[in-house]
Structures are given as structure tokens and as C-alpha cells.
PDB file of C-alpha atoms in Angstrom:
ATOM      1  CA  MET A  18     108.198  42.826  99.181  1.00  0.00           C
ATOM      2  CA  SER A  19     110.621  45.573  98.197  1.00  0.00           C
ATOM      3  CA  PRO A  20     112.331  47.568 100.763  1.00  0.00           C
ATOM      4  CA  GLN A  21     110.659  50.927 101.546  1.00  0.00           C
ATOM      5  CA  PRO A  22     113.114  53.990 100.906  1.00  0.00           C
ATOM      6  CA  ALA A  23     114.378  55.911 103.724  1.00  0.00           C
ATOM      7  CA  ALA A  24     112.342  58.952 104.258  1.00  0.00           C
ATOM      8  CA  ALA A  25     113.622  61.961 102.398  1.00  0.00           C
ATOM      9  CA  PRO A  26     114.436  64.987 104.469  1.00  0.00           C
ATOM     10  CA  LEU A  27     111.930  67.910 104.457  1.00  0.00           C
ATOM     11  CA  ALA A  28     112.957  71.468 103.626  1.00  0.00           C
ATOM     12  CA  THR A  29     112.556  73.660 106.683  1.00  0.00           C
ATOM     13  CA  PRO A  30     109.875  76.492 106.555  1.00  0.00           C
ATOM     14  CA  ASP A  31     112.605  79.157 106.230  1.00  0.00           C
ATOM     15  CA  GLU A  32     114.510  77.207 103.186  1.00  0.00           C
ATOM     16  CA  PHE A  33     110.986  76.755 101.483  1.00  0.00           C
ATOM     17  CA  ARG A  34     110.158  80.483 102.160  1.00  0.00           C
ATOM     18  CA  ALA A  35     113.619  81.613 100.656  1.00  0.00           C
ATOM     19  CA  ALA A  36     113.177  79.477  97.673  1.00  0.00           C
ATOM     20  CA  LEU A  37     109.644  80.425  96.670  1.00  0.00           C
ATOM     21  CA  SER A  38     110.358  84.069  97.306  1.00  0.00           C
ATOM     22  CA  GLN A  39     112.392  84.011  94.037  1.00  0.00           C
ATOM     23  CA  LEU A  40     109.013  83.313  92.043  1.00  0.00           C
ATOM     24  CA  ALA A  41     107.089  86.554  91.223  1.00  0.00           C
ATOM     25  CA  ALA A  42     103.198  86.397  91.551  1.00  0.00           C
ATOM     26  CA  GLY A  43     100.548  88.642  91.009  1.00  0.00           C
ATOM     27  CA  VAL A  44      98.666  90.265  93.963  1.00  0.00           C
ATOM     28  CA  ALA A  45      94.943  89.881  94.512  1.00  0.00           C
ATOM     29  CA  LEU A  46      92.274  91.042  96.814  1.00  0.00           C
ATOM     30  CA  VAL A  47      90.038  88.078  97.754  1.00  0.00           C
ATOM     31  CA  THR A  48      86.587  89.369  99.063  1.00  0.00           C
ATOM     32  CA  VAL A  49      83.445  87.849 100.364  1.00  0.00           C
ATOM     33  CA  HIS A  50      80.184  89.393 101.489  1.00  0.00           C
ATOM     34  CA  ASP A  51      78.373  87.495 104.495  1.00  0.00           C
ATOM     35  CA  ALA A  52      74.847  88.549 104.549  1.00  0.00           C
ATOM     36  CA  GLY A  53      74.478  87.090 108.000  1.00  0.00           C
ATOM     37  CA  GLU A  54      71.239  85.714 109.529  1.00  0.00           C
ATOM     38  CA  PRO A  55      67.894  87.322 108.415  1.00  0.00           C
ATOM     39  CA  GLY A  56      67.003  90.321 110.598  1.00  0.00           C
ATOM     40  CA  GLN A  57      70.577  90.624 111.898  1.00  0.00           C
ATOM     41  CA  GLY A  58      71.465  93.715 110.042  1.00  0.00           C
ATOM     42  CA  ARG A  59      73.200  94.157 106.554  1.00  0.00           C
ATOM     43  CA  GLY A  60      75.978  91.529 106.976  1.00  0.00           C
ATOM     44  CA  GLU A  61      79.788  92.164 106.663  1.00  0.00           C
ATOM     45  CA  ASP A  62      82.449  92.362 103.915  1.00  0.00           C
ATOM     46  CA  ALA A  63      85.747  90.733 104.481  1.00  0.00           C
ATOM     47  CA  GLY A  64      88.871  90.550 102.460  1.00  0.00           C
ATOM     48  CA  MET A  65      92.460  89.316 102.300  1.00  0.00           C
ATOM     49  CA  THR A  66      95.529  89.919 100.108  1.00  0.00           C
ATOM     50  CA  ALA A  67      96.566  86.781  98.180  1.00  0.00           C
ATOM     51  CA  THR A  68      99.472  85.815  95.916  1.00  0.00           C
ATOM     52  CA  SER A  69      98.027  82.293  95.686  1.00  0.00           C
ATOM     53  CA  PHE A  70      95.458  82.724  92.962  1.00  0.00           C
ATOM     54  CA  LEU A  71      95.706  80.871  89.678  1.00  0.00           C
ATOM     55  CA  SER A  72      93.691  79.807  86.635  1.00  0.00           C
ATOM     56  CA  VAL A  73      92.687  76.025  86.760  1.00  0.00           C
ATOM     57  CA  SER A  74      90.499  75.469  83.600  1.00  0.00           C
ATOM     58  CA  LEU A  75      88.955  77.195  80.713  1.00  0.00           C
ATOM     59  CA  GLU A  76      86.210  74.770  79.867  1.00  0.00           C
ATOM     60  CA  PRO A  77      84.655  75.140  82.362  1.00  0.00           C
ATOM     61  CA  PRO A  78      86.239  78.362  83.731  1.00  0.00           C
ATOM     62  CA  LEU A  79      87.790  77.444  86.867  1.00  0.00           C
ATOM     63  CA  VAL A  80      90.250  79.164  89.437  1.00  0.00           C
ATOM     64  CA  LEU A  81      91.967  78.296  92.727  1.00  0.00           C
ATOM     65  CA  ILE A  82      92.678  80.295  95.798  1.00  0.00           C
ATOM     66  CA  SER A  83      94.303  79.109  98.931  1.00  0.00           C
ATOM     67  CA  VAL A  84      93.393  80.449 102.283  1.00  0.00           C
ATOM     68  CA  ARG A  85      95.255  79.828 105.808  1.00  0.00           C
ATOM     69  CA  GLU A  86      93.268  76.931 107.513  1.00  0.00           C
ATOM     70  CA  ASP A  87      91.394  78.333 110.612  1.00  0.00           C
ATOM     71  CA  SER A  88      91.569  81.954 109.497  1.00  0.00           C
ATOM     72  CA  ARG A  89      88.588  84.300 109.389  1.00  0.00           C
ATOM     73  CA  MET A  90      88.395  84.046 105.560  1.00  0.00           C
ATOM     74  CA  ASP A  91      88.671  80.179 105.721  1.00  0.00           C
ATOM     75  CA  GLU A  92      85.694  80.266 108.391  1.00  0.00           C
ATOM     76  CA  LEU A  93      83.561  82.685 105.981  1.00  0.00           C
ATOM     77  CA  LEU A  94      84.247  80.583 102.832  1.00  0.00           C
ATOM     78  CA  SER A  95      83.040  77.477 104.574  1.00  0.00           C
ATOM     79  CA  ARG A  96      79.749  79.138 105.007  1.00  0.00           C
ATOM     80  CA  VAL A  97      79.465  81.504 101.952  1.00  0.00           C
ATOM     81  CA  ASP A  98      79.806  79.881  98.594  1.00  0.00           C
ATOM     82  CA  ARG A  99      80.320  83.071  96.543  1.00  0.00           C
ATOM     83  CA  TRP A 100      83.352  85.221  96.544  1.00  0.00           C
ATOM     84  CA  ALA A 101      85.223  87.455  94.313  1.00  0.00           C
ATOM     85  CA  VAL A 102      89.018  88.353  93.254  1.00  0.00           C
ATOM     86  CA  SER A 103      90.411  91.694  92.276  1.00  0.00           C
ATOM     87  CA  LEU A 104      93.672  91.566  90.387  1.00  0.00           C
ATOM     88  CA  LEU A 105      95.380  94.560  91.870  1.00  0.00           C
ATOM     89  CA  GLY A 106      97.462  97.344  89.942  1.00  0.00           C
ATOM     90  CA  GLU A 107     100.572  98.931  91.197  1.00  0.00           C
ATOM     91  CA  GLN A 108      98.596 101.831  92.344  1.00  0.00           C
ATOM     92  CA  HIS A 109      96.939  99.354  95.003  1.00  0.00           C
ATOM     93  CA  LYS A 110     100.160  98.642  97.102  1.00  0.00           C
ATOM     94  CA  ALA A 111      98.941 100.402 100.107  1.00  0.00           C
ATOM     95  CA  LEU A 112      95.549  98.579  99.788  1.00  0.00           C
ATOM     96  CA  ALA A 113      97.421  95.340  99.541  1.00  0.00           C
ATOM     97  CA  SER A 114      99.432  96.017 102.620  1.00  0.00           C
ATOM     98  CA  ARG A 115      96.444  96.919 104.644  1.00  0.00           C
ATOM     99  CA  PHE A 116      94.306  93.825 103.834  1.00  0.00           C
ATOM    100  CA  ALA A 117      97.502  91.548 104.613  1.00  0.00           C
ATOM    101  CA  MET A 118      98.115  93.127 108.097  1.00  0.00           C
ATOM    102  CA  LYS A 119      97.847  90.696 111.006  1.00  0.00           C
ATOM    103  CA  GLY A 120      95.784  92.363 113.749  1.00  0.00           C
ATOM    104  CA  ARG A 121      94.643  94.956 111.285  1.00  0.00           C
ATOM    105  CA  LEU A 122      91.645  97.374 111.665  1.00  0.00           C
ATOM    106  CA  SER A 123      88.343  95.784 110.947  1.00  0.00           C
ATOM    107  CA  ASP A 124      87.365  95.057 107.424  1.00  0.00           C
ATOM    108  CA  ARG A 125      84.493  97.324 107.813  1.00  0.00           C
ATOM    109  CA  LEU A 126      86.800 100.256 108.230  1.00  0.00           C
ATOM    110  CA  LEU A 127      89.016  99.201 105.340  1.00  0.00           C
ATOM    111  CA  PHE A 128      86.270  98.704 102.978  1.00  0.00           C
ATOM    112  CA  ALA A 129      84.934 102.340 103.921  1.00  0.00           C
ATOM    113  CA  ASP A 130      88.412 103.769 102.951  1.00  0.00           C
ATOM    114  CA  THR A 131      88.487 101.471  99.552  1.00  0.00           C
ATOM    115  CA  PRO A 132      86.819 102.626  96.376  1.00  0.00           C
ATOM    116  CA  HIS A 133      84.748  99.574  95.378  1.00  0.00           C
ATOM    117  CA  GLU A 134      81.514  98.211  93.967  1.00  0.00           C
ATOM    118  CA  ARG A 135      79.487  95.312  94.753  1.00  0.00           C
ATOM    119  CA  GLY A 136      79.668  92.414  92.357  1.00  0.00           C
ATOM    120  CA  PRO A 137      76.339  91.399  91.045  1.00  0.00           C
ATOM    121  CA  ALA A 138      77.076  87.604  91.001  1.00  0.00           C
ATOM    122  CA  SER A 139      78.677  87.415  94.514  1.00  0.00           C
ATOM    123  CA  GLY A 140      77.570  90.434  96.286  1.00  0.00           C
ATOM    124  CA  ALA A 141      81.423  90.863  97.140  1.00  0.00           C
ATOM    125  CA  PRO A 142      83.231  94.159  96.917  1.00  0.00           C
ATOM    126  CA  LEU A 143      85.452  94.557  93.749  1.00  0.00           C
ATOM    127  CA  VAL A 144      88.188  97.136  93.913  1.00  0.00           C
ATOM    128  CA  THR A 145      87.615 100.173  91.647  1.00  0.00           C
ATOM    129  CA  GLY A 146      90.465 100.316  89.145  1.00  0.00           C
ATOM    130  CA  ALA A 147      91.601  96.589  89.349  1.00  0.00           C
ATOM    131  CA  LEU A 148      93.065  95.177  86.432  1.00  0.00           C
ATOM    132  CA  ALA A 149      90.584  92.536  86.288  1.00  0.00           C
ATOM    133  CA  THR A 150      87.779  90.986  88.541  1.00  0.00           C
ATOM    134  CA  VAL A 151      86.328  87.534  88.841  1.00  0.00           C
ATOM    135  CA  GLU A 152      83.259  86.528  90.731  1.00  0.00           C
ATOM    136  CA  CYS A 153      83.195  82.837  91.759  1.00  0.00           C
ATOM    137  CA  ARG A 154      81.164  80.159  93.293  1.00  0.00           C
ATOM    138  CA  THR A 155      82.886  77.561  95.272  1.00  0.00           C
ATOM    139  CA  GLU A 156      82.951  74.116  93.505  1.00  0.00           C
ATOM    140  CA  GLN A 157      85.411  72.245  95.732  1.00  0.00           C
ATOM    141  CA  ARG A 158      87.231  72.587  98.997  1.00  0.00           C
ATOM    142  CA  MET A 159      90.211  70.597 100.063  1.00  0.00           C
ATOM    143  CA  THR A 160      92.701  70.727 102.861  1.00  0.00           C
ATOM    144  CA  ALA A 161      96.455  70.985 101.880  1.00  0.00           C
ATOM    145  CA  GLY A 162      98.730  71.289 104.693  1.00  0.00           C
ATOM    146  CA  ASP A 163      98.033  74.402 106.855  1.00  0.00           C
ATOM    147  CA  HIS A 164      95.881  75.946 104.195  1.00  0.00           C
ATOM    148  CA  THR A 165      92.531  75.414 102.467  1.00  0.00           C
ATOM    149  CA  LEU A 166      92.461  75.158  98.710  1.00  0.00           C
ATOM    150  CA  LEU A 167      89.163  76.424  97.023  1.00  0.00           C
ATOM    151  CA  ILE A 168      88.303  75.759  93.454  1.00  0.00           C
ATOM    152  CA  GLY A 169      85.830  78.345  92.160  1.00  0.00           C
ATOM    153  CA  ARG A 170      83.657  78.390  88.893  1.00  0.00           C
ATOM    154  CA  VAL A 171      83.861  81.917  87.524  1.00  0.00           C
ATOM    155  CA  LEU A 172      80.614  83.249  87.196  1.00  0.00           C
ATOM    156  CA  GLU A 173      81.496  86.772  85.952  1.00  0.00           C
ATOM    157  CA  ALA A 174      84.886  88.141  84.575  1.00  0.00           C
ATOM    158  CA  ARG A 175      85.747  91.710  83.764  1.00  0.00           C
ATOM    159  CA  VAL A 176      88.642  93.581  82.666  1.00  0.00           C
ATOM    160  CA  PRO A 177      87.957  97.299  83.885  1.00  0.00           C
ATOM    161  CA  ALA A 178      91.680  98.556  83.651  1.00  0.00           C
ATOM    162  CA  PRO A 179      93.409  96.672  80.761  1.00  0.00           C
ATOM    163  CA  ASP A 180      96.240  99.298  80.263  1.00  0.00           C
ATOM    164  CA  SER A 181      97.072  99.276  84.179  1.00  0.00           C
ATOM    165  CA  ARG A 182     100.270  97.756  85.248  1.00  0.00           C
ATOM    166  CA  PRO A 183     100.008  94.789  87.788  1.00  0.00           C
ATOM    167  CA  LEU A 184     101.238  94.811  91.319  1.00  0.00           C
ATOM    168  CA  LEU A 185     103.774  92.014  91.877  1.00  0.00           C
ATOM    169  CA  TYR A 186     105.081  90.218  95.113  1.00  0.00           C
ATOM    170  CA  PHE A 187     108.663  89.162  94.813  1.00  0.00           C
ATOM    171  CA  ARG A 188     111.405  88.505  97.211  1.00  0.00           C
ATOM    172  CA  SER A 189     108.963  89.266 100.292  1.00  0.00           C
ATOM    173  CA  GLY A 190     108.043  92.757  98.902  1.00  0.00           C
ATOM    174  CA  TYR A 191     105.727  94.466  96.497  1.00  0.00           C
ATOM    175  CA  ARG A 192     107.240  95.205  93.312  1.00  0.00           C
ATOM    176  CA  SER A 193     106.129  97.030  89.876  1.00  0.00           C
ATOM    177  CA  LEU A 194     107.271  95.907  86.300  1.00  0.00           C
ATOM    178  CA  ALA A 195     110.256  97.743  85.223  1.00  0.00           C
TER     179      ALA A 195
END
């Protein structure tokens, strides 16, 4: 039996955050519509700002999102298998900030103030003027540290604003392309 190597030291959360802040990421709004129980009203919409959205596969078309474990969005996505992602443009900076706030106003009020349409495949809100939108059905959920990773099959994909400029997140702040 070969000797086990000594455990490698782990980066601290602050070291990890500082290192990853050097990676520019696109900003997206992940949304879901929870229809609720029959006879309980019209249901509710929920949204969260995300920079952890990426393409996984072209055939079949798959994407991945990461949500904080035990968050409201994690709980909703454990019950609702259809959701949407709106890729935000630089004109959506305030929207991204509002949906990223901890202890924010209710999502119902935020959506009332956000121009959007309902996605035909997911029923979730799609941001008007988004660079692109995708509607997905959850294929797989897995725990990864303090987050849940969801792999979604893309049911619908649109590019409503192909000439818009993306909103980026870099060094702990929203940025625009120069």
C-alpha cells in the first residue's frame, strides 16, 4: 500500500473570491413561474441574478445554472422543472442589482416594474430587450458544495436583441464592454 499524500491546504473563501473576481462573466436573470396548487390563485414568479450560467452541450442542447443551496430559488426549482434564463444587456444593470439584493422587495413587485413576457415553454418571465433567452426543463440536479447545479435541456432559444451589448460582472462589479 502506498502512503497517502498529506492533505493539500485549501484556499480560503476570501482567496477564492479574489481569484475568481478576475474572471469576467455574463449576467443573466434566472426565472421560474410556480403555478402553485390548483385553486390557490395565479401562482408566483421568482427570479435571481446569476453569473454562473453556461453551455454544456449542443447535441442535445443543455445548459447549467448554479443556485445557492437552501435558497428560495433552490426550493422552487426542486418542485418546478421548467425555468428560463434571460441574458442581460448593459441597459439591465439596475435590474440585475435589484434581483441580486439580499432582503429585497418581493419578486412580485420587482416583476411588476420589469418589462417582460411569459415564455411559452416554461411560463417563466423573459426580460424584454434581453440579448437572448432560453427556456429549459431540468434534466439533472446535483449538490456541489453549498450550491445546487441544475442541468437544463433547452426547449426554446431566442435572440431578441442581437445588436445589444452584454452586461458583464468583473472584479465584484457590473461592467460594460469598452
